[in-house]
Amino acid sequence: MSDAQFGGSRAFPRHLLATDTEAAAVRLIGARLIRGSHLDGQVGRIVEVEAYIGEEDMASHARFGMTRRNARMFGPPGVAYVYLVYGMYHCLNVVTEAEGRAAALLIRAVEPLGGEDAMRAARIRWAHDRSRGRGAPARTRASIRIQALPRARLASGPGLVCAAFSIDRGADGVDLCDPGSDLRLELADEDEPLPVATAPRVGISYAPEPWRSRKWRFFVPGNESISSRASLGRVVQP
DNA sequence: GCAAAGATTTGCT
DNA sequence: GCAAATCTTTGCC
């Protein structure tokens, strides 16, 4: 397999993440998320993200100020912020804006372009690790279910992106803009930019207005890989 | 020190 | 459609 098969790509420019997070979100849609080599690694394009902007954003982990967990959000742009949610799922964020300002983009869904088998293997590995103690039948059912998943559904949610790309706390702090990183971003070299729609963020009912209704979820409308909780939103200019 | 909730996903009723 | 699984982080005593 060659780069041409994926339409070509190159290191993701850090400056596209260094200022306005909403603009960065639109830029990140369509970008490649890559684990390992283009040959045997996982390659996908980002089709859904959510923005968490500033300490004033009452839906953000940064709403209580800097803590041990969210410190990465205050760091330099282009770095991975990975956390564990609900005791079992990891979530991958790309830090945005200048160092000292807490902002990040949660990668909610990726459309697999290459390394489909590696993604399935990683998903099965993850399911097996999680089902320890629940017996062999449970593990077998999980394997069968994952093997039967359509390609487009292998990374269609924030927890599933991390399972398919083997991302855990060990990836926290990785520079995603460094071409030498095993986990990294690359800028797509598409003929046409993907359409981008916006909608309120998911799973933040604890947040007061106006944060709850801010249309800070960005996604490719109609794409089969967007998370199951996604719904239609307003189309915006890239 | 302890109780409560969470940027999720799956499986069962 | 709802509850369980599971554990770190946060907030209050």
PDB file of C-alpha atoms (C1' of nucleotides) in Angstrom:
ATOM      1  CA  MET A   1       0.000   0.000   0.000  1.00  0.00           C
ATOM      2  CA  SER A   2       1.223   3.465  -0.781  1.00  0.00           C
ATOM      3  CA  ASP A   3       0.439   6.998   0.283  1.00  0.00           C
ATOM      4  CA  ALA A   4      -1.356   7.461  -3.010  1.00  0.00           C
ATOM      5  CA  GLN A   5      -3.946   4.946  -1.908  1.00  0.00           C
ATOM      6  CA  PHE A   6      -4.878   7.273   0.940  1.00  0.00           C
ATOM      7  CA  GLY A   7      -4.790  10.407  -1.206  1.00  0.00           C
ATOM      8  CA  GLY A   8      -1.434  11.508   0.186  1.00  0.00           C
ATOM      9  CA  SER A   9      -0.706  13.263   3.463  1.00  0.00           C
ATOM     10  CA  ARG A  10       1.928  15.234   5.375  1.00  0.00           C
ATOM     11  CA  ALA A  11       2.757  16.340   8.898  1.00  0.00           C
ATOM     12  CA  PHE A  12      -0.033  18.354  10.486  1.00  0.00           C
ATOM     13  CA  PRO A  13       1.081  22.019  10.910  1.00  0.00           C
ATOM     14  CA  ARG A  14       1.064  22.972  14.569  1.00  0.00           C
ATOM     15  CA  HIS A  15       0.091  26.572  13.810  1.00  0.00           C
ATOM     16  CA  LEU A  16      -3.332  25.378  12.604  1.00  0.00           C
ATOM     17  CA  LEU A  17      -3.991  24.340  16.216  1.00  0.00           C
ATOM     18  CA  ALA A  18      -2.278  27.243  17.957  1.00  0.00           C
ATOM     19  CA  THR A  19      -5.043  29.882  17.883  1.00  0.00           C
ATOM     20  CA  ASP A  20      -8.831  29.691  17.527  1.00  0.00           C
ATOM     21  CA  THR A  21     -10.133  26.263  18.576  1.00  0.00           C
ATOM     22  CA  GLU A  22     -13.329  26.424  16.489  1.00  0.00           C
ATOM     23  CA  ALA A  23     -11.273  27.102  13.363  1.00  0.00           C
ATOM     24  CA  ALA A  24      -8.890  24.321  14.389  1.00  0.00           C
ATOM     25  CA  ALA A  25     -11.859  21.936  14.689  1.00  0.00           C
ATOM     26  CA  VAL A  26     -12.850  22.552  11.067  1.00  0.00           C
ATOM     27  CA  ARG A  27      -9.227  22.043  10.006  1.00  0.00           C
ATOM     28  CA  LEU A  28      -8.983  18.797  11.948  1.00  0.00           C
ATOM     29  CA  ILE A  29     -12.003  17.314  10.173  1.00  0.00           C
ATOM     30  CA  GLY A  30     -10.571  15.202   7.343  1.00  0.00           C
ATOM     31  CA  ALA A  31      -7.082  15.076   8.860  1.00  0.00           C
ATOM     32  CA  ARG A  32      -5.441  11.653   9.235  1.00  0.00           C
ATOM     33  CA  LEU A  33      -4.949   9.921  12.570  1.00  0.00           C
ATOM     34  CA  ILE A  34      -2.121   7.427  12.209  1.00  0.00           C
ATOM     35  CA  ARG A  35      -0.668   4.708  14.445  1.00  0.00           C
ATOM     36  CA  GLY A  36       2.575   3.129  13.246  1.00  0.00           C
ATOM     37  CA  SER A  37       3.542   2.900   9.587  1.00  0.00           C
ATOM     38  CA  HIS A  38       1.325   3.486   6.577  1.00  0.00           C
ATOM     39  CA  LEU A  39       2.144  -0.103   5.656  1.00  0.00           C
ATOM     40  CA  ASP A  40       1.011  -2.120   8.690  1.00  0.00           C
ATOM     41  CA  GLY A  41      -0.382   0.533  10.998  1.00  0.00           C
ATOM     42  CA  GLN A  42      -3.786   2.110  11.458  1.00  0.00           C
ATOM     43  CA  VAL A  43      -4.830   5.048   9.276  1.00  0.00           C
ATOM     44  CA  GLY A  44      -8.117   6.893   9.439  1.00  0.00           C
ATOM     45  CA  ARG A  45      -9.581  10.271   8.778  1.00  0.00           C
ATOM     46  CA  ILE A  46     -11.185  12.315  11.516  1.00  0.00           C
ATOM     47  CA  VAL A  47     -14.908  12.850  10.872  1.00  0.00           C
ATOM     48  CA  GLU A  48     -16.162  14.115  14.259  1.00  0.00           C
ATOM     49  CA  VAL A  49     -14.624  16.293  16.990  1.00  0.00           C
ATOM     50  CA  GLU A  50     -15.794  18.339  19.968  1.00  0.00           C
ATOM     51  CA  ALA A  51     -14.269  21.587  21.235  1.00  0.00           C
ATOM     52  CA  TYR A  52     -13.639  22.373  24.914  1.00  0.00           C
ATOM     53  CA  ILE A  53     -12.522  25.974  25.145  1.00  0.00           C
ATOM     54  CA  GLY A  54     -11.125  27.783  28.166  1.00  0.00           C
ATOM     55  CA  GLU A  55     -11.598  27.521  31.921  1.00  0.00           C
ATOM     56  CA  GLU A  56     -14.882  29.417  31.513  1.00  0.00           C
ATOM     57  CA  ASP A  57     -16.355  26.497  29.503  1.00  0.00           C
ATOM     58  CA  MET A  58     -18.457  24.782  32.189  1.00  0.00           C
ATOM     59  CA  ALA A  59     -18.487  21.511  30.218  1.00  0.00           C
ATOM     60  CA  SER A  60     -14.685  21.283  30.147  1.00  0.00           C
ATOM     61  CA  HIS A  61     -12.367  19.414  32.488  1.00  0.00           C
ATOM     62  CA  ALA A  62     -10.656  22.793  32.859  1.00  0.00           C
ATOM     63  CA  ARG A  63     -13.710  24.349  34.569  1.00  0.00           C
ATOM     64  CA  PHE A  64     -12.122  23.864  38.031  1.00  0.00           C
ATOM     65  CA  GLY A  65      -8.820  25.392  36.979  1.00  0.00           C
ATOM     66  CA  MET A  66      -5.610  23.468  36.466  1.00  0.00           C
ATOM     67  CA  THR A  67      -5.545  20.052  38.153  1.00  0.00           C
ATOM     68  CA  ARG A  68      -3.278  17.033  37.872  1.00  0.00           C
ATOM     69  CA  ARG A  69      -5.563  15.427  35.282  1.00  0.00           C
ATOM     70  CA  ASN A  70      -6.228  18.376  32.975  1.00  0.00           C
ATOM     71  CA  ALA A  71      -2.770  20.006  33.063  1.00  0.00           C
ATOM     72  CA  ARG A  72      -2.108  18.963  29.446  1.00  0.00           C
ATOM     73  CA  MET A  73      -4.960  21.201  28.304  1.00  0.00           C
ATOM     74  CA  PHE A  74      -2.960  24.196  29.534  1.00  0.00           C
ATOM     75  CA  GLY A  75       0.141  23.066  27.659  1.00  0.00           C
ATOM     76  CA  PRO A  76       1.404  23.655  24.110  1.00  0.00           C
ATOM     77  CA  PRO A  77      -0.849  22.890  21.094  1.00  0.00           C
ATOM     78  CA  GLY A  78      -0.563  19.690  19.070  1.00  0.00           C
ATOM     79  CA  VAL A  79       0.027  17.495  22.124  1.00  0.00           C
ATOM     80  CA  ALA A  80      -2.248  14.575  23.088  1.00  0.00           C
ATOM     81  CA  TYR A  81      -4.400  14.827  26.227  1.00  0.00           C
ATOM     82  CA  VAL A  82      -5.663  11.327  27.067  1.00  0.00           C
ATOM     83  CA  TYR A  83      -7.945  10.554  30.007  1.00  0.00           C
ATOM     84  CA  LEU A  84      -9.974   7.617  31.327  1.00  0.00           C
ATOM     85  CA  VAL A  85     -13.731   8.040  31.495  1.00  0.00           C
ATOM     86  CA  TYR A  86     -16.323   5.855  33.271  1.00  0.00           C
ATOM     87  CA  GLY A  87     -13.472   3.739  34.568  1.00  0.00           C
ATOM     88  CA  MET A  88     -12.967   1.911  31.265  1.00  0.00           C
ATOM     89  CA  TYR A  89     -12.838   4.076  28.157  1.00  0.00           C
ATOM     90  CA  HIS A  90      -9.972   6.305  27.100  1.00  0.00           C
ATOM     91  CA  CYS A  91     -10.577   9.540  25.194  1.00  0.00           C
ATOM     92  CA  LEU A  92      -8.060  11.251  22.883  1.00  0.00           C
ATOM     93  CA  ASN A  93      -7.866  15.046  22.718  1.00  0.00           C
ATOM     94  CA  VAL A  94      -5.658  17.335  20.655  1.00  0.00           C
ATOM     95  CA  VAL A  95      -4.560  20.355  22.702  1.00  0.00           C
ATOM     96  CA  THR A  96      -5.210  23.712  21.005  1.00  0.00           C
ATOM     97  CA  GLU A  97      -4.470  27.422  21.535  1.00  0.00           C
ATOM     98  CA  ALA A  98      -1.428  29.035  23.120  1.00  0.00           C
ATOM     99  CA  GLU A  99       0.358  27.495  26.092  1.00  0.00           C
ATOM    100  CA  GLY A 100      -1.307  28.732  29.279  1.00  0.00           C
ATOM    101  CA  ARG A 101      -4.842  28.674  27.848  1.00  0.00           C
ATOM    102  CA  ALA A 102      -6.838  25.475  28.453  1.00  0.00           C
ATOM    103  CA  ALA A 103      -8.434  24.224  25.223  1.00  0.00           C
ATOM    104  CA  ALA A 104      -8.615  20.942  23.326  1.00  0.00           C
ATOM    105  CA  LEU A 105     -10.461  18.993  20.649  1.00  0.00           C
ATOM    106  CA  LEU A 106     -11.901  15.588  21.562  1.00  0.00           C
ATOM    107  CA  ILE A 107     -11.557  13.112  18.681  1.00  0.00           C
ATOM    108  CA  ARG A 108     -15.010  11.528  18.624  1.00  0.00           C
ATOM    109  CA  ALA A 109     -14.940   9.468  15.421  1.00  0.00           C
ATOM    110  CA  VAL A 110     -12.526   8.283  12.737  1.00  0.00           C
ATOM    111  CA  GLU A 111     -13.283   6.739   9.332  1.00  0.00           C
ATOM    112  CA  PRO A 112     -10.867   3.825   8.762  1.00  0.00           C
ATOM    113  CA  LEU A 113      -8.813   4.154   5.563  1.00  0.00           C
ATOM    114  CA  GLY A 114      -6.096   1.555   6.159  1.00  0.00           C
ATOM    115  CA  GLY A 115      -5.116  -1.030   8.748  1.00  0.00           C
ATOM    116  CA  GLU A 116      -8.640  -2.341   9.129  1.00  0.00           C
ATOM    117  CA  ASP A 117      -7.360  -5.707  10.389  1.00  0.00           C
ATOM    118  CA  ALA A 118      -5.085  -4.037  12.926  1.00  0.00           C
ATOM    119  CA  MET A 119      -8.065  -2.019  14.178  1.00  0.00           C
ATOM    120  CA  ARG A 120     -10.205  -5.132  14.571  1.00  0.00           C
ATOM    121  CA  ALA A 121      -7.359  -6.898  16.380  1.00  0.00           C
ATOM    122  CA  ALA A 122      -6.917  -3.924  18.716  1.00  0.00           C
ATOM    123  CA  ARG A 123     -10.674  -3.749  19.397  1.00  0.00           C
ATOM    124  CA  ILE A 124     -10.764  -7.495  20.209  1.00  0.00           C
ATOM    125  CA  ARG A 125      -7.693  -7.197  22.430  1.00  0.00           C
ATOM    126  CA  TRP A 126      -9.375  -4.335  24.274  1.00  0.00           C
ATOM    127  CA  ALA A 127     -12.631  -6.273  24.692  1.00  0.00           C
ATOM    128  CA  HIS A 128     -10.765  -9.322  26.001  1.00  0.00           C
ATOM    129  CA  ASP A 129      -8.852  -7.278  28.543  1.00  0.00           C
ATOM    130  CA  ARG A 130     -12.093  -5.745  29.749  1.00  0.00           C
ATOM    131  CA  SER A 131     -13.995  -9.030  29.998  1.00  0.00           C
ATOM    132  CA  ARG A 132     -11.492 -10.788  32.266  1.00  0.00           C
ATOM    133  CA  GLY A 133     -13.424 -12.722  34.869  1.00  0.00           C
ATOM    134  CA  ARG A 134     -16.585 -12.847  32.819  1.00  0.00           C
ATOM    135  CA  GLY A 135     -15.676 -16.130  31.203  1.00  0.00           C
ATOM    136  CA  ALA A 136     -14.683 -17.404  27.771  1.00  0.00           C
ATOM    137  CA  PRO A 137     -18.210 -17.233  26.242  1.00  0.00           C
ATOM    138  CA  ALA A 138     -18.334 -13.473  26.807  1.00  0.00           C
ATOM    139  CA  ARG A 139     -14.962 -13.038  25.108  1.00  0.00           C
ATOM    140  CA  THR A 140     -16.033 -15.210  22.191  1.00  0.00           C
ATOM    141  CA  ARG A 141     -19.234 -13.198  21.713  1.00  0.00           C
ATOM    142  CA  ALA A 142     -17.222  -9.981  21.760  1.00  0.00           C
ATOM    143  CA  SER A 143     -14.795 -11.295  19.126  1.00  0.00           C
ATOM    144  CA  ILE A 144     -17.610 -12.408  16.848  1.00  0.00           C
ATOM    145  CA  ARG A 145     -19.406  -9.098  17.186  1.00  0.00           C
ATOM    146  CA  ILE A 146     -16.275  -7.095  16.376  1.00  0.00           C
ATOM    147  CA  GLN A 147     -15.341  -9.331  13.428  1.00  0.00           C
ATOM    148  CA  ALA A 148     -18.807  -8.707  12.001  1.00  0.00           C
ATOM    149  CA  LEU A 149     -18.632  -4.913  12.353  1.00  0.00           C
ATOM    150  CA  PRO A 150     -18.648  -2.933   9.100  1.00  0.00           C
ATOM    151  CA  ARG A 151     -15.329  -1.166   8.468  1.00  0.00           C
ATOM    152  CA  ALA A 152     -16.972   2.228   8.994  1.00  0.00           C
ATOM    153  CA  ARG A 153     -18.004   1.287  12.553  1.00  0.00           C
ATOM    154  CA  LEU A 154     -14.577   0.324  13.906  1.00  0.00           C
ATOM    155  CA  ALA A 155     -13.793   3.742  15.413  1.00  0.00           C
ATOM    156  CA  SER A 156     -17.206   5.437  15.526  1.00  0.00           C
ATOM    157  CA  GLY A 157     -17.047   6.897  19.028  1.00  0.00           C
ATOM    158  CA  PRO A 158     -14.428   8.487  21.307  1.00  0.00           C
ATOM    159  CA  GLY A 159     -13.889   5.311  23.346  1.00  0.00           C
ATOM    160  CA  LEU A 160     -13.826   3.208  20.202  1.00  0.00           C
ATOM    161  CA  VAL A 161     -11.212   5.424  18.518  1.00  0.00           C
ATOM    162  CA  CYS A 162      -8.876   4.735  21.417  1.00  0.00           C
ATOM    163  CA  ALA A 163      -9.661   1.008  21.424  1.00  0.00           C
ATOM    164  CA  ALA A 164      -9.068   0.707  17.646  1.00  0.00           C
ATOM    165  CA  PHE A 165      -5.805   2.698  17.809  1.00  0.00           C
ATOM    166  CA  SER A 166      -4.578   1.143  21.104  1.00  0.00           C
ATOM    167  CA  ILE A 167      -4.549   4.516  22.831  1.00  0.00           C
ATOM    168  CA  ASP A 168      -4.337   4.710  26.623  1.00  0.00           C
ATOM    169  CA  ARG A 169      -2.759   6.985  29.235  1.00  0.00           C
ATOM    170  CA  GLY A 170       0.629   6.002  27.805  1.00  0.00           C
ATOM    171  CA  ALA A 171      -0.144   8.276  24.845  1.00  0.00           C
ATOM    172  CA  ASP A 172      -0.786  11.273  27.097  1.00  0.00           C
ATOM    173  CA  GLY A 173       1.725  13.982  26.224  1.00  0.00           C
ATOM    174  CA  VAL A 174       2.676  12.580  22.809  1.00  0.00           C
ATOM    175  CA  ASP A 175       3.397  15.287  20.233  1.00  0.00           C
ATOM    176  CA  LEU A 176       0.846  14.523  17.504  1.00  0.00           C
ATOM    177  CA  CYS A 177       2.454  17.009  15.096  1.00  0.00           C
ATOM    178  CA  ASP A 178       5.828  15.230  15.211  1.00  0.00           C
ATOM    179  CA  PRO A 179       6.221  12.992  12.104  1.00  0.00           C
ATOM    180  CA  GLY A 180       8.407  10.739  14.262  1.00  0.00           C
ATOM    181  CA  SER A 181       5.648   9.967  16.769  1.00  0.00           C
ATOM    182  CA  ASP A 182       4.130   6.496  16.573  1.00  0.00           C
ATOM    183  CA  LEU A 183       0.729   8.132  17.095  1.00  0.00           C
ATOM    184  CA  ARG A 184       0.371  11.283  15.012  1.00  0.00           C
ATOM    185  CA  LEU A 185      -1.715  13.554  12.828  1.00  0.00           C
ATOM    186  CA  GLU A 186      -1.206  14.203   9.139  1.00  0.00           C
ATOM    187  CA  LEU A 187      -2.817  16.841   6.964  1.00  0.00           C
ATOM    188  CA  ALA A 188      -4.949  15.339   4.225  1.00  0.00           C
ATOM    189  CA  ASP A 189      -4.182  16.261   0.649  1.00  0.00           C
ATOM    190  CA  GLU A 190      -7.761  16.056  -0.569  1.00  0.00           C
ATOM    191  CA  ASP A 191      -9.068  17.492  -3.801  1.00  0.00           C
ATOM    192  CA  GLU A 192     -12.043  18.963  -1.978  1.00  0.00           C
ATOM    193  CA  PRO A 193     -12.535  19.692   1.722  1.00  0.00           C
ATOM    194  CA  LEU A 194     -15.164  17.606   3.500  1.00  0.00           C
ATOM    195  CA  PRO A 195     -18.438  19.333   4.408  1.00  0.00           C
ATOM    196  CA  VAL A 196     -18.649  20.229   8.100  1.00  0.00           C
ATOM    197  CA  ALA A 197     -21.807  20.475  10.214  1.00  0.00           C
ATOM    198  CA  THR A 198     -22.116  21.651  13.829  1.00  0.00           C
ATOM    199  CA  ALA A 199     -24.330  20.636  16.755  1.00  0.00           C
ATOM    200  CA  PRO A 200     -24.346  20.800  20.567  1.00  0.00           C
ATOM    201  CA  ARG A 201     -21.857  18.585  22.375  1.00  0.00           C
ATOM    202  CA  VAL A 202     -22.833  15.150  23.659  1.00  0.00           C
ATOM    203  CA  GLY A 203     -22.891  13.873  27.232  1.00  0.00           C
ATOM    204  CA  ILE A 204     -22.571  17.236  28.994  1.00  0.00           C
ATOM    205  CA  SER A 205     -26.059  17.643  30.471  1.00  0.00           C
ATOM    206  CA  TYR A 206     -24.367  18.636  33.760  1.00  0.00           C
ATOM    207  CA  ALA A 207     -23.197  21.889  32.159  1.00  0.00           C
ATOM    208  CA  PRO A 208     -25.299  25.073  32.558  1.00  0.00           C
ATOM    209  CA  GLU A 209     -26.293  27.313  29.681  1.00  0.00           C
ATOM    210  CA  PRO A 210     -24.975  28.694  27.464  1.00  0.00           C
ATOM    211  CA  TRP A 211     -22.337  25.961  27.417  1.00  0.00           C
ATOM    212  CA  ARG A 212     -24.789  23.092  27.037  1.00  0.00           C
ATOM    213  CA  SER A 213     -26.162  24.530  23.789  1.00  0.00           C
ATOM    214  CA  ARG A 214     -22.918  25.775  22.237  1.00  0.00           C
ATOM    215  CA  LYS A 215     -22.592  24.125  18.824  1.00  0.00           C
ATOM    216  CA  TRP A 216     -19.094  22.889  19.480  1.00  0.00           C
ATOM    217  CA  ARG A 217     -19.489  19.435  17.958  1.00  0.00           C
ATOM    218  CA  PHE A 218     -18.134  19.362  14.403  1.00  0.00           C
ATOM    219  CA  PHE A 219     -18.760  16.444  12.054  1.00  0.00           C
ATOM    220  CA  VAL A 220     -19.109  15.323   8.443  1.00  0.00           C
ATOM    221  CA  PRO A 221     -22.869  15.160   7.777  1.00  0.00           C
ATOM    222  CA  GLY A 222     -24.032  11.792   6.487  1.00  0.00           C
ATOM    223  CA  ASN A 223     -20.691  10.083   7.094  1.00  0.00           C
ATOM    224  CA  GLU A 224     -21.197   6.468   8.189  1.00  0.00           C
ATOM    225  CA  SER A 225     -18.392   6.626  10.737  1.00  0.00           C
ATOM    226  CA  ILE A 226     -19.715   9.426  12.931  1.00  0.00           C
ATOM    227  CA  SER A 227     -20.643   8.337  16.452  1.00  0.00           C
ATOM    228  CA  SER A 228     -24.058   6.809  17.049  1.00  0.00           C
ATOM    229  CA  ARG A 229     -24.992   9.730  19.290  1.00  0.00           C
ATOM    230  CA  ALA A 230     -24.432  12.205  16.462  1.00  0.00           C
ATOM    231  CA  SER A 231     -27.341  14.007  14.842  1.00  0.00           C
ATOM    232  CA  LEU A 232     -27.739  16.552  12.089  1.00  0.00           C
ATOM    233  CA  GLY A 233     -26.570  20.128  12.575  1.00  0.00           C
ATOM    234  CA  ARG A 234     -26.058  23.344  10.688  1.00  0.00           C
ATOM    235  CA  VAL A 235     -23.580  23.289   7.815  1.00  0.00           C
ATOM    236  CA  VAL A 236     -20.783  25.844   8.173  1.00  0.00           C
ATOM    237  CA  GLN A 237     -18.090  27.102   5.817  1.00  0.00           C
ATOM    238  CA  PRO A 238     -14.648  25.435   6.199  1.00  0.00           C
TER     239      PRO A 238
ATOM    240  C1'  DG B   1     -10.797  10.142  54.318  1.00  0.00           C
ATOM    241  C1'  DC B   2     -15.266   9.085  51.849  1.00  0.00           C
ATOM    242  C1'  DA B   3     -19.107   9.696  48.670  1.00  0.00           C
ATOM    243  C1'  DA B   4     -20.527  10.933  44.089  1.00  0.00           C
ATOM    244  C1'  DA B   5     -20.280  11.542  39.315  1.00  0.00           C
ATOM    245  C1'  DG B   6     -18.404  11.175  34.797  1.00  0.00           C
ATOM    246  C1'  DA B   7     -16.459  14.438  27.336  1.00  0.00           C
ATOM    247  C1'  DT B   8     -19.073   5.989  27.071  1.00  0.00           C
ATOM    248  C1'  DT B   9     -20.572   1.692  25.279  1.00  0.00           C
ATOM    249  C1'  DT B  10     -23.027  -2.541  25.490  1.00  0.00           C
ATOM    250  C1'  DG B  11     -26.583  -5.704  26.486  1.00  0.00           C
ATOM    251  C1'  DC B  12     -30.907  -6.847  28.267  1.00  0.00           C
ATOM    252  C1'  DT B  13     -35.958  -5.751  29.235  1.00  0.00           C
TER     253       DT B  13
ATOM    254  C1'  DG C   1     -35.238   2.622  26.473  1.00  0.00           C
ATOM    255  C1'  DC C   2     -32.555   1.803  30.652  1.00  0.00           C
ATOM    256  C1'  DA C   3     -29.037   0.104  33.687  1.00  0.00           C
ATOM    257  C1'  DA C   4     -24.576  -1.997  34.398  1.00  0.00           C
ATOM    258  C1'  DA C   5     -19.630  -2.047  34.168  1.00  0.00           C
ATOM    259  C1'  DT C   6     -15.532   0.211  36.492  1.00  0.00           C
ATOM    260  C1'  DC C   7     -12.120   3.509  38.563  1.00  0.00           C
ATOM    261  C1'  DT C   8     -10.132   8.096  38.609  1.00  0.00           C
ATOM    262  C1'  DT C   9     -10.958  12.649  39.937  1.00  0.00           C
ATOM    263  C1'  DT C  10     -13.286  15.988  42.453  1.00  0.00           C
ATOM    264  C1'  DG C  11     -15.589  18.000  46.427  1.00  0.00           C
ATOM    265  C1'  DC C  12     -16.900  18.105  50.957  1.00  0.00           C
ATOM    266  C1'  DC C  13     -16.477  16.491  55.997  1.00  0.00           C
TER     267       DC C  13
END
